[in-house]
Amino acid sequence: MRAADQAARTAVEGGAIWVDAAPNYGDGHTHAALAPVLADHPKTHLATKTGFVAPGQRWAAVAQGVLSEGQAAAGHSLDGGFVRWQTRQSVADLGRVDLVFVHNPESTARHRPWVHARVRGAFAALEECVDAGLISGYGVATWTGFGAGIFTVPELLGLAAQAAGGDHHLAAVQLPVSLVMDAPIRQALNGGGPLVEARDAGLLTFASAPLHGGELPELVTPELAALIRPGLSSAAACLLAVASTPCLDVVLLSASTSEHWASARDAVALPLEGRRLQEIIDVLAA
């Protein structure tokens, strides 16, 4: 996020078709940085999020009666009024938005019924945004929601149907997938888990944090990188493993230089076969 505009421009000019953002990224400045890039590349798809209150939005949300001072101070809200307001703000800032992810709905509570009710309310607000022509669809971006059993893909589909009163516009899920958080890889290789369930339901699947926040390359030995594919750097090897995961559509990468981007793009051009990926996961488990 040190140079979101340069990173996005490098990515889309290098063939990326998705850019993923959030109002709270880059201390609230990322949307403004991305707008000119998106204007220059009208075919690029954009996903952003709703839930976390961006620093620059707190005063405005309170002043306009969207949030109470207590809600703004908490820093996260899935109230329908705030979801609609924040989505409209995002569209105004960016010029257009394809998908809006409900951002880490498990962040303020782990009680399943409470989270489900909040997600259903957010979905209802986003259905209104779809009906108004602001966005094309919505999804859920989670860090621990699937792994902690707070919700499943079938449950999210059910909540979307309830929110819409029938046909819905739930279109995607986003979750961490890496050689550290490898449960989705293991599950997909075995024909189950959220990635497979989402694909079966026709949803797009996004992997976040493929390098575990930049920590993973420091943990990967040259021997492990060579096991994944000889000649790759540690970072490129980690990305290749994630990009080879069955039923995964988009891998979200934050690259600090154009050289890093090119290395990542080249590394994932030829995915690993499923049997080879299973061998790597088995080695890590041992």
PDB file of C-alpha atoms in Angstrom:
ATOM      1  CA  MET A   1       0.000   0.000   0.000  1.00  0.00           C
ATOM      2  CA  ARG A   2       3.011   2.308  -0.138  1.00  0.00           C
ATOM      3  CA  ALA A   3       2.140   3.212  -3.742  1.00  0.00           C
ATOM      4  CA  ALA A   4      -1.277   1.786  -4.527  1.00  0.00           C
ATOM      5  CA  ASP A   5      -1.626   3.646  -7.816  1.00  0.00           C
ATOM      6  CA  GLN A   6       1.719   2.412  -9.142  1.00  0.00           C
ATOM      7  CA  ALA A   7       1.054  -1.135  -7.957  1.00  0.00           C
ATOM      8  CA  ALA A   8      -2.379  -1.223  -9.580  1.00  0.00           C
ATOM      9  CA  ARG A   9      -1.146   0.302 -12.824  1.00  0.00           C
ATOM     10  CA  THR A  10       1.697  -2.221 -13.019  1.00  0.00           C
ATOM     11  CA  ALA A  11      -0.737  -5.075 -12.365  1.00  0.00           C
ATOM     12  CA  VAL A  12      -3.445  -4.127 -14.849  1.00  0.00           C
ATOM     13  CA  GLU A  13      -0.913  -3.289 -17.563  1.00  0.00           C
ATOM     14  CA  GLY A  14       0.614  -6.700 -16.879  1.00  0.00           C
ATOM     15  CA  GLY A  15      -2.662  -8.534 -17.441  1.00  0.00           C
ATOM     16  CA  ALA A  16      -4.425  -8.508 -14.064  1.00  0.00           C
ATOM     17  CA  ILE A  17      -8.194  -8.271 -14.423  1.00  0.00           C
ATOM     18  CA  TRP A  18      -9.057  -7.676 -10.727  1.00  0.00           C
ATOM     19  CA  VAL A  19      -8.026  -4.946  -8.305  1.00  0.00           C
ATOM     20  CA  ASP A  20      -9.030  -5.410  -4.663  1.00  0.00           C
ATOM     21  CA  ALA A  21      -9.308  -2.504  -2.240  1.00  0.00           C
ATOM     22  CA  ALA A  22     -11.098  -1.283   0.882  1.00  0.00           C
ATOM     23  CA  PRO A  23     -12.018   2.159   2.216  1.00  0.00           C
ATOM     24  CA  ASN A  24      -9.744   1.683   5.242  1.00  0.00           C
ATOM     25  CA  TYR A  25      -6.651   0.591   3.296  1.00  0.00           C
ATOM     26  CA  GLY A  26      -3.761   3.037   3.151  1.00  0.00           C
ATOM     27  CA  ASP A  27      -5.184   5.086   6.049  1.00  0.00           C
ATOM     28  CA  GLY A  28      -8.198   5.804   3.875  1.00  0.00           C
ATOM     29  CA  HIS A  29      -6.277   7.125   0.870  1.00  0.00           C
ATOM     30  CA  THR A  30      -6.244   4.054  -1.383  1.00  0.00           C
ATOM     31  CA  HIS A  31      -9.540   4.703  -3.175  1.00  0.00           C
ATOM     32  CA  ALA A  32      -8.440   8.155  -4.277  1.00  0.00           C
ATOM     33  CA  ALA A  33      -5.144   6.741  -5.523  1.00  0.00           C
ATOM     34  CA  LEU A  34      -6.849   4.004  -7.526  1.00  0.00           C
ATOM     35  CA  ALA A  35      -9.496   6.150  -9.241  1.00  0.00           C
ATOM     36  CA  PRO A  36      -7.260   7.475 -12.063  1.00  0.00           C
ATOM     37  CA  VAL A  37      -5.916   3.981 -12.772  1.00  0.00           C
ATOM     38  CA  LEU A  38      -9.418   2.569 -13.067  1.00  0.00           C
ATOM     39  CA  ALA A  39     -10.465   5.427 -15.315  1.00  0.00           C
ATOM     40  CA  ASP A  40      -7.603   4.574 -17.656  1.00  0.00           C
ATOM     41  CA  HIS A  41      -8.482   0.853 -17.645  1.00  0.00           C
ATOM     42  CA  PRO A  42     -12.279   0.563 -17.917  1.00  0.00           C
ATOM     43  CA  LYS A  43     -12.231  -3.219 -18.424  1.00  0.00           C
ATOM     44  CA  THR A  44     -10.479  -3.888 -15.120  1.00  0.00           C
ATOM     45  CA  HIS A  45     -12.789  -5.295 -12.454  1.00  0.00           C
ATOM     46  CA  LEU A  46     -12.793  -3.686  -9.022  1.00  0.00           C
ATOM     47  CA  ALA A  47     -13.673  -5.161  -5.657  1.00  0.00           C
ATOM     48  CA  THR A  48     -13.852  -3.100  -2.497  1.00  0.00           C
ATOM     49  CA  LYS A  49     -15.297  -3.714   0.956  1.00  0.00           C
ATOM     50  CA  THR A  50     -17.655  -2.460   3.624  1.00  0.00           C
ATOM     51  CA  GLY A  51     -17.526  -2.783   7.379  1.00  0.00           C
ATOM     52  CA  PHE A  52     -14.409  -1.073   8.693  1.00  0.00           C
ATOM     53  CA  VAL A  53     -14.773   2.661   9.187  1.00  0.00           C
ATOM     54  CA  ALA A  54     -12.007   4.492   7.347  1.00  0.00           C
ATOM     55  CA  PRO A  55     -10.246   7.219   9.358  1.00  0.00           C
ATOM     56  CA  GLY A  56     -11.551   9.980   7.122  1.00  0.00           C
ATOM     57  CA  GLN A  57     -15.126   8.680   7.268  1.00  0.00           C
ATOM     58  CA  ARG A  58     -15.715   8.718  11.014  1.00  0.00           C
ATOM     59  CA  TRP A  59     -16.634  12.375  11.410  1.00  0.00           C
ATOM     60  CA  ALA A  60     -18.777  12.402   8.254  1.00  0.00           C
ATOM     61  CA  ALA A  61     -20.649   9.232   9.240  1.00  0.00           C
ATOM     62  CA  VAL A  62     -21.507  10.684  12.649  1.00  0.00           C
ATOM     63  CA  ALA A  63     -22.362  14.116  11.263  1.00  0.00           C
ATOM     64  CA  GLN A  64     -24.741  12.584   8.726  1.00  0.00           C
ATOM     65  CA  GLY A  65     -26.391  10.364  11.329  1.00  0.00           C
ATOM     66  CA  VAL A  66     -25.148   7.143   9.741  1.00  0.00           C
ATOM     67  CA  LEU A  67     -23.265   6.045  12.864  1.00  0.00           C
ATOM     68  CA  SER A  68     -23.368   7.005  16.511  1.00  0.00           C
ATOM     69  CA  GLU A  69     -20.174   8.259  18.105  1.00  0.00           C
ATOM     70  CA  GLY A  70     -19.837   4.903  19.862  1.00  0.00           C
ATOM     71  CA  GLN A  71     -20.224   2.952  16.635  1.00  0.00           C
ATOM     72  CA  ALA A  72     -17.703   5.161  14.868  1.00  0.00           C
ATOM     73  CA  ALA A  73     -15.228   4.722  17.722  1.00  0.00           C
ATOM     74  CA  ALA A  74     -15.635   0.921  17.506  1.00  0.00           C
ATOM     75  CA  GLY A  75     -14.334   1.145  13.956  1.00  0.00           C
ATOM     76  CA  HIS A  76     -16.535  -1.539  12.394  1.00  0.00           C
ATOM     77  CA  SER A  77     -20.214  -1.646  11.543  1.00  0.00           C
ATOM     78  CA  LEU A  78     -22.502  -3.775   9.409  1.00  0.00           C
ATOM     79  CA  ASP A  79     -25.612  -1.710  10.074  1.00  0.00           C
ATOM     80  CA  GLY A  80     -27.613  -1.407   6.880  1.00  0.00           C
ATOM     81  CA  GLY A  81     -27.522   2.374   6.844  1.00  0.00           C
ATOM     82  CA  PHE A  82     -23.755   2.458   7.145  1.00  0.00           C
ATOM     83  CA  VAL A  83     -23.279  -0.279   4.516  1.00  0.00           C
ATOM     84  CA  ARG A  84     -25.393   1.671   2.014  1.00  0.00           C
ATOM     85  CA  TRP A  85     -23.649   4.950   2.865  1.00  0.00           C
ATOM     86  CA  GLN A  86     -20.138   3.511   2.679  1.00  0.00           C
ATOM     87  CA  THR A  87     -20.881   1.746  -0.604  1.00  0.00           C
ATOM     88  CA  ARG A  88     -22.145   4.989  -2.137  1.00  0.00           C
ATOM     89  CA  GLN A  89     -19.012   6.740  -0.893  1.00  0.00           C
ATOM     90  CA  SER A  90     -16.836   4.059  -2.486  1.00  0.00           C
ATOM     91  CA  VAL A  91     -18.588   4.342  -5.840  1.00  0.00           C
ATOM     92  CA  ALA A  92     -18.256   8.125  -5.731  1.00  0.00           C
ATOM     93  CA  ASP A  93     -14.551   7.926  -4.850  1.00  0.00           C
ATOM     94  CA  LEU A  94     -13.645   5.201  -7.348  1.00  0.00           C
ATOM     95  CA  GLY A  95     -15.998   5.989 -10.210  1.00  0.00           C
ATOM     96  CA  ARG A  96     -17.301   2.430 -10.353  1.00  0.00           C
ATOM     97  CA  VAL A  97     -17.365  -0.746  -8.271  1.00  0.00           C
ATOM     98  CA  ASP A  98     -18.098  -4.309  -9.378  1.00  0.00           C
ATOM     99  CA  LEU A  99     -18.108  -6.203  -6.086  1.00  0.00           C
ATOM    100  CA  VAL A 100     -18.429  -5.115  -2.467  1.00  0.00           C
ATOM    101  CA  PHE A 101     -17.208  -7.601   0.123  1.00  0.00           C
ATOM    102  CA  VAL A 102     -18.633  -7.614   3.638  1.00  0.00           C
ATOM    103  CA  HIS A 103     -15.305  -7.147   5.416  1.00  0.00           C
ATOM    104  CA  ASN A 104     -14.425  -9.552   8.237  1.00  0.00           C
ATOM    105  CA  PRO A 105     -17.938  -9.888   9.699  1.00  0.00           C
ATOM    106  CA  GLU A 106     -16.469 -12.039  12.469  1.00  0.00           C
ATOM    107  CA  SER A 107     -14.206  -9.227  13.696  1.00  0.00           C
ATOM    108  CA  THR A 108     -16.516  -7.931  16.434  1.00  0.00           C
ATOM    109  CA  ALA A 109     -18.064 -11.200  17.637  1.00  0.00           C
ATOM    110  CA  ARG A 110     -17.794 -14.967  17.258  1.00  0.00           C
ATOM    111  CA  HIS A 111     -21.392 -15.803  18.259  1.00  0.00           C
ATOM    112  CA  ARG A 112     -22.803 -17.522  15.182  1.00  0.00           C
ATOM    113  CA  PRO A 113     -26.441 -16.306  15.388  1.00  0.00           C
ATOM    114  CA  TRP A 114     -25.292 -12.724  15.974  1.00  0.00           C
ATOM    115  CA  VAL A 115     -22.848 -12.786  13.063  1.00  0.00           C
ATOM    116  CA  HIS A 116     -25.422 -14.398  10.783  1.00  0.00           C
ATOM    117  CA  ALA A 117     -27.975 -11.695  11.611  1.00  0.00           C
ATOM    118  CA  ARG A 118     -25.449  -8.949  10.913  1.00  0.00           C
ATOM    119  CA  VAL A 119     -24.390 -10.528   7.634  1.00  0.00           C
ATOM    120  CA  ARG A 120     -28.010 -10.945   6.528  1.00  0.00           C
ATOM    121  CA  GLY A 121     -28.635  -7.258   7.263  1.00  0.00           C
ATOM    122  CA  ALA A 122     -25.549  -6.220   5.317  1.00  0.00           C
ATOM    123  CA  PHE A 123     -26.619  -8.425   2.415  1.00  0.00           C
ATOM    124  CA  ALA A 124     -30.043  -6.753   2.380  1.00  0.00           C
ATOM    125  CA  ALA A 125     -28.407  -3.326   2.156  1.00  0.00           C
ATOM    126  CA  LEU A 126     -26.126  -4.506  -0.646  1.00  0.00           C
ATOM    127  CA  GLU A 127     -29.077  -5.970  -2.535  1.00  0.00           C
ATOM    128  CA  GLU A 128     -30.519  -2.463  -2.474  1.00  0.00           C
ATOM    129  CA  CYS A 129     -27.251  -1.151  -3.890  1.00  0.00           C
ATOM    130  CA  VAL A 130     -27.450  -3.698  -6.708  1.00  0.00           C
ATOM    131  CA  ASP A 131     -31.049  -2.722  -7.427  1.00  0.00           C
ATOM    132  CA  ALA A 132     -29.954   0.928  -7.559  1.00  0.00           C
ATOM    133  CA  GLY A 133     -27.308   0.087 -10.158  1.00  0.00           C
ATOM    134  CA  LEU A 134     -24.391   1.030  -7.905  1.00  0.00           C
ATOM    135  CA  ILE A 135     -22.710  -2.393  -7.912  1.00  0.00           C
ATOM    136  CA  SER A 136     -23.017  -5.688  -9.747  1.00  0.00           C
ATOM    137  CA  GLY A 137     -22.818  -8.021  -6.757  1.00  0.00           C
ATOM    138  CA  TYR A 138     -21.351  -8.621  -3.331  1.00  0.00           C
ATOM    139  CA  GLY A 139     -19.471 -11.165  -1.286  1.00  0.00           C
ATOM    140  CA  VAL A 140     -17.836 -11.924   2.041  1.00  0.00           C
ATOM    141  CA  ALA A 141     -14.156 -11.312   2.756  1.00  0.00           C
ATOM    142  CA  THR A 142     -13.199 -13.143   5.925  1.00  0.00           C
ATOM    143  CA  TRP A 143     -10.071 -13.957   7.879  1.00  0.00           C
ATOM    144  CA  THR A 144     -11.323 -16.648  10.282  1.00  0.00           C
ATOM    145  CA  GLY A 145     -15.017 -17.040   9.461  1.00  0.00           C
ATOM    146  CA  PHE A 146     -14.695 -20.322   7.576  1.00  0.00           C
ATOM    147  CA  GLY A 147     -11.846 -21.800   9.574  1.00  0.00           C
ATOM    148  CA  ALA A 148     -13.492 -21.063  12.930  1.00  0.00           C
ATOM    149  CA  GLY A 149     -16.830 -22.499  11.808  1.00  0.00           C
ATOM    150  CA  ILE A 150     -18.666 -19.195  12.173  1.00  0.00           C
ATOM    151  CA  PHE A 151     -20.315 -19.668   8.793  1.00  0.00           C
ATOM    152  CA  THR A 152     -20.125 -21.881   5.721  1.00  0.00           C
ATOM    153  CA  VAL A 153     -20.673 -21.146   2.058  1.00  0.00           C
ATOM    154  CA  PRO A 154     -24.112 -22.852   2.077  1.00  0.00           C
ATOM    155  CA  GLU A 155     -25.067 -20.751   5.104  1.00  0.00           C
ATOM    156  CA  LEU A 156     -23.992 -17.553   3.343  1.00  0.00           C
ATOM    157  CA  LEU A 157     -26.045 -18.551   0.309  1.00  0.00           C
ATOM    158  CA  GLY A 158     -29.028 -19.086   2.572  1.00  0.00           C
ATOM    159  CA  LEU A 159     -28.564 -15.692   4.241  1.00  0.00           C
ATOM    160  CA  ALA A 160     -28.341 -14.028   0.825  1.00  0.00           C
ATOM    161  CA  ALA A 161     -31.565 -15.690  -0.316  1.00  0.00           C
ATOM    162  CA  GLN A 162     -33.290 -14.512   2.874  1.00  0.00           C
ATOM    163  CA  ALA A 163     -31.961 -10.972   2.433  1.00  0.00           C
ATOM    164  CA  ALA A 164     -33.105 -10.815  -1.198  1.00  0.00           C
ATOM    165  CA  GLY A 165     -36.365 -12.634  -0.688  1.00  0.00           C
ATOM    166  CA  GLY A 166     -35.373 -15.109  -3.393  1.00  0.00           C
ATOM    167  CA  ASP A 167     -32.834 -14.659  -6.153  1.00  0.00           C
ATOM    168  CA  HIS A 168     -29.751 -12.923  -4.773  1.00  0.00           C
ATOM    169  CA  HIS A 169     -26.514 -11.303  -5.918  1.00  0.00           C
ATOM    170  CA  LEU A 170     -24.013 -13.004  -3.629  1.00  0.00           C
ATOM    171  CA  ALA A 171     -21.174 -13.490  -6.098  1.00  0.00           C
ATOM    172  CA  ALA A 172     -17.874 -14.144  -4.323  1.00  0.00           C
ATOM    173  CA  VAL A 173     -15.964 -15.180  -1.237  1.00  0.00           C
ATOM    174  CA  GLN A 174     -12.507 -14.070  -0.150  1.00  0.00           C
ATOM    175  CA  LEU A 175     -10.380 -15.907   2.416  1.00  0.00           C
ATOM    176  CA  PRO A 176      -6.705 -16.308   3.332  1.00  0.00           C
ATOM    177  CA  VAL A 177      -4.939 -19.107   1.481  1.00  0.00           C
ATOM    178  CA  SER A 178      -1.226 -19.716   1.969  1.00  0.00           C
ATOM    179  CA  LEU A 179       1.318 -22.328   3.015  1.00  0.00           C
ATOM    180  CA  VAL A 180       0.681 -21.111   6.578  1.00  0.00           C
ATOM    181  CA  MET A 181      -3.117 -20.982   6.400  1.00  0.00           C
ATOM    182  CA  ASP A 182      -3.291 -24.060   4.202  1.00  0.00           C
ATOM    183  CA  ALA A 183      -6.571 -25.633   5.324  1.00  0.00           C
ATOM    184  CA  PRO A 184      -8.407 -24.392   2.194  1.00  0.00           C
ATOM    185  CA  ILE A 185      -5.718 -26.013   0.027  1.00  0.00           C
ATOM    186  CA  ARG A 186      -5.979 -29.338   1.850  1.00  0.00           C
ATOM    187  CA  GLN A 187      -9.769 -29.261   1.732  1.00  0.00           C
ATOM    188  CA  ALA A 188      -9.908 -28.379  -1.956  1.00  0.00           C
ATOM    189  CA  LEU A 189      -7.479 -31.165  -2.830  1.00  0.00           C
ATOM    190  CA  ASN A 190      -9.829 -33.539  -1.018  1.00  0.00           C
ATOM    191  CA  GLY A 191     -12.850 -32.194  -2.902  1.00  0.00           C
ATOM    192  CA  GLY A 192     -14.368 -30.127  -0.085  1.00  0.00           C
ATOM    193  CA  GLY A 193     -14.135 -26.891   1.886  1.00  0.00           C
ATOM    194  CA  PRO A 194     -15.200 -23.340   1.091  1.00  0.00           C
ATOM    195  CA  LEU A 195     -13.407 -23.040  -2.250  1.00  0.00           C
ATOM    196  CA  VAL A 196     -15.081 -26.142  -3.671  1.00  0.00           C
ATOM    197  CA  GLU A 197     -18.453 -25.206  -2.171  1.00  0.00           C
ATOM    198  CA  ALA A 198     -18.202 -21.709  -3.639  1.00  0.00           C
ATOM    199  CA  ARG A 199     -17.197 -22.969  -7.077  1.00  0.00           C
ATOM    200  CA  ASP A 200     -20.073 -25.466  -7.061  1.00  0.00           C
ATOM    201  CA  ALA A 201     -22.442 -22.586  -6.269  1.00  0.00           C
ATOM    202  CA  GLY A 202     -21.077 -20.465  -9.112  1.00  0.00           C
ATOM    203  CA  LEU A 203     -19.289 -17.963  -6.854  1.00  0.00           C
ATOM    204  CA  LEU A 204     -15.922 -16.378  -7.602  1.00  0.00           C
ATOM    205  CA  THR A 205     -13.161 -17.313  -5.163  1.00  0.00           C
ATOM    206  CA  PHE A 206     -10.441 -14.914  -4.024  1.00  0.00           C
ATOM    207  CA  ALA A 207      -7.340 -15.841  -2.007  1.00  0.00           C
ATOM    208  CA  SER A 208      -5.999 -13.121   0.266  1.00  0.00           C
ATOM    209  CA  ALA A 209      -2.625 -12.981   2.036  1.00  0.00           C
ATOM    210  CA  PRO A 210      -0.886 -15.640  -0.107  1.00  0.00           C
ATOM    211  CA  LEU A 211       2.421 -14.585   1.481  1.00  0.00           C
ATOM    212  CA  HIS A 212       0.844 -14.330   4.958  1.00  0.00           C
ATOM    213  CA  GLY A 213       1.331 -10.599   5.206  1.00  0.00           C
ATOM    214  CA  GLY A 214       4.845 -10.778   3.802  1.00  0.00           C
ATOM    215  CA  GLU A 215       6.060 -13.097   6.551  1.00  0.00           C
ATOM    216  CA  LEU A 216       6.080 -16.345   4.595  1.00  0.00           C
ATOM    217  CA  PRO A 217       9.131 -15.861   2.318  1.00  0.00           C
ATOM    218  CA  GLU A 218      11.309 -15.501   5.424  1.00  0.00           C
ATOM    219  CA  LEU A 219      10.075 -18.891   6.651  1.00  0.00           C
ATOM    220  CA  VAL A 220      10.551 -20.828   3.423  1.00  0.00           C
ATOM    221  CA  THR A 221      13.938 -22.490   3.040  1.00  0.00           C
ATOM    222  CA  PRO A 222      15.689 -22.760  -0.340  1.00  0.00           C
ATOM    223  CA  GLU A 223      15.078 -26.516  -0.144  1.00  0.00           C
ATOM    224  CA  LEU A 224      11.323 -26.048   0.193  1.00  0.00           C
ATOM    225  CA  ALA A 225      11.255 -23.499  -2.635  1.00  0.00           C
ATOM    226  CA  ALA A 226      13.155 -25.938  -4.856  1.00  0.00           C
ATOM    227  CA  LEU A 227      10.732 -28.711  -3.897  1.00  0.00           C
ATOM    228  CA  ILE A 228       7.828 -26.575  -5.102  1.00  0.00           C
ATOM    229  CA  ARG A 229       9.631 -25.702  -8.337  1.00  0.00           C
ATOM    230  CA  PRO A 230      13.387 -25.427  -8.921  1.00  0.00           C
ATOM    231  CA  GLY A 231      14.660 -21.981  -9.783  1.00  0.00           C
ATOM    232  CA  LEU A 232      11.932 -19.981  -8.048  1.00  0.00           C
ATOM    233  CA  SER A 233      12.454 -17.506  -5.245  1.00  0.00           C
ATOM    234  CA  SER A 234      10.810 -18.279  -1.915  1.00  0.00           C
ATOM    235  CA  ALA A 235       8.051 -15.749  -2.559  1.00  0.00           C
ATOM    236  CA  ALA A 236       7.367 -16.997  -6.085  1.00  0.00           C
ATOM    237  CA  ALA A 237       7.256 -20.607  -4.882  1.00  0.00           C
ATOM    238  CA  CYS A 238       4.700 -19.730  -2.201  1.00  0.00           C
ATOM    239  CA  LEU A 239       2.538 -17.921  -4.736  1.00  0.00           C
ATOM    240  CA  LEU A 240       2.714 -20.813  -7.169  1.00  0.00           C
ATOM    241  CA  ALA A 241       1.450 -23.238  -4.524  1.00  0.00           C
ATOM    242  CA  VAL A 242      -1.518 -20.994  -3.743  1.00  0.00           C
ATOM    243  CA  ALA A 243      -2.292 -20.298  -7.406  1.00  0.00           C
ATOM    244  CA  SER A 244      -2.372 -24.041  -8.067  1.00  0.00           C
ATOM    245  CA  THR A 245      -5.148 -24.632  -5.523  1.00  0.00           C
ATOM    246  CA  PRO A 246      -8.250 -26.221  -7.073  1.00  0.00           C
ATOM    247  CA  CYS A 247     -11.339 -24.013  -7.436  1.00  0.00           C
ATOM    248  CA  LEU A 248      -9.411 -20.773  -6.836  1.00  0.00           C
ATOM    249  CA  ASP A 249     -10.085 -17.950  -9.304  1.00  0.00           C
ATOM    250  CA  VAL A 250      -8.115 -14.932  -8.060  1.00  0.00           C
ATOM    251  CA  VAL A 251      -4.941 -14.631  -5.983  1.00  0.00           C
ATOM    252  CA  LEU A 252      -4.571 -11.185  -4.426  1.00  0.00           C
ATOM    253  CA  LEU A 253      -0.998  -9.961  -4.329  1.00  0.00           C
ATOM    254  CA  SER A 254       0.462  -6.745  -2.989  1.00  0.00           C
ATOM    255  CA  ALA A 255       3.778  -6.326  -4.804  1.00  0.00           C
ATOM    256  CA  SER A 256       6.242  -3.659  -3.708  1.00  0.00           C
ATOM    257  CA  THR A 257       8.063  -3.364  -7.063  1.00  0.00           C
ATOM    258  CA  SER A 258       7.308  -3.988 -10.712  1.00  0.00           C
ATOM    259  CA  GLU A 259      10.018  -6.655 -10.673  1.00  0.00           C
ATOM    260  CA  HIS A 260       8.200  -8.499  -7.887  1.00  0.00           C
ATOM    261  CA  TRP A 261       4.986  -8.324  -9.894  1.00  0.00           C
ATOM    262  CA  ALA A 262       6.638  -9.719 -13.022  1.00  0.00           C
ATOM    263  CA  SER A 263       8.250 -12.517 -11.011  1.00  0.00           C
ATOM    264  CA  ALA A 264       4.894 -13.452  -9.487  1.00  0.00           C
ATOM    265  CA  ARG A 265       3.094 -13.362 -12.836  1.00  0.00           C
ATOM    266  CA  ASP A 266       5.703 -15.583 -14.457  1.00  0.00           C
ATOM    267  CA  ALA A 267       5.768 -18.020 -11.530  1.00  0.00           C
ATOM    268  CA  VAL A 268       2.037 -18.761 -11.615  1.00  0.00           C
ATOM    269  CA  ALA A 269       1.758 -19.023 -15.404  1.00  0.00           C
ATOM    270  CA  LEU A 270       2.132 -22.809 -15.218  1.00  0.00           C
ATOM    271  CA  PRO A 271       0.275 -24.173 -12.171  1.00  0.00           C
ATOM    272  CA  LEU A 272       1.321 -27.306 -10.332  1.00  0.00           C
ATOM    273  CA  GLU A 273      -0.584 -30.497 -10.970  1.00  0.00           C
ATOM    274  CA  GLY A 274      -2.874 -31.575  -8.168  1.00  0.00           C
ATOM    275  CA  ARG A 275      -0.775 -34.617  -7.307  1.00  0.00           C
ATOM    276  CA  ARG A 276       2.348 -32.467  -7.024  1.00  0.00           C
ATOM    277  CA  LEU A 277       0.596 -29.896  -4.833  1.00  0.00           C
ATOM    278  CA  GLN A 278      -0.640 -32.719  -2.587  1.00  0.00           C
ATOM    279  CA  GLU A 279       2.932 -33.977  -2.176  1.00  0.00           C
ATOM    280  CA  ILE A 280       4.072 -30.501  -1.122  1.00  0.00           C
ATOM    281  CA  ILE A 281       1.267 -30.119   1.394  1.00  0.00           C
ATOM    282  CA  ASP A 282       2.065 -33.571   2.799  1.00  0.00           C
ATOM    283  CA  VAL A 283       5.729 -32.575   3.231  1.00  0.00           C
ATOM    284  CA  LEU A 284       4.684 -29.447   5.102  1.00  0.00           C
ATOM    285  CA  ALA A 285       2.375 -31.468   7.331  1.00  0.00           C
ATOM    286  CA  ALA A 286       5.228 -33.803   8.218  1.00  0.00           C
TER     287      ALA A 286
END
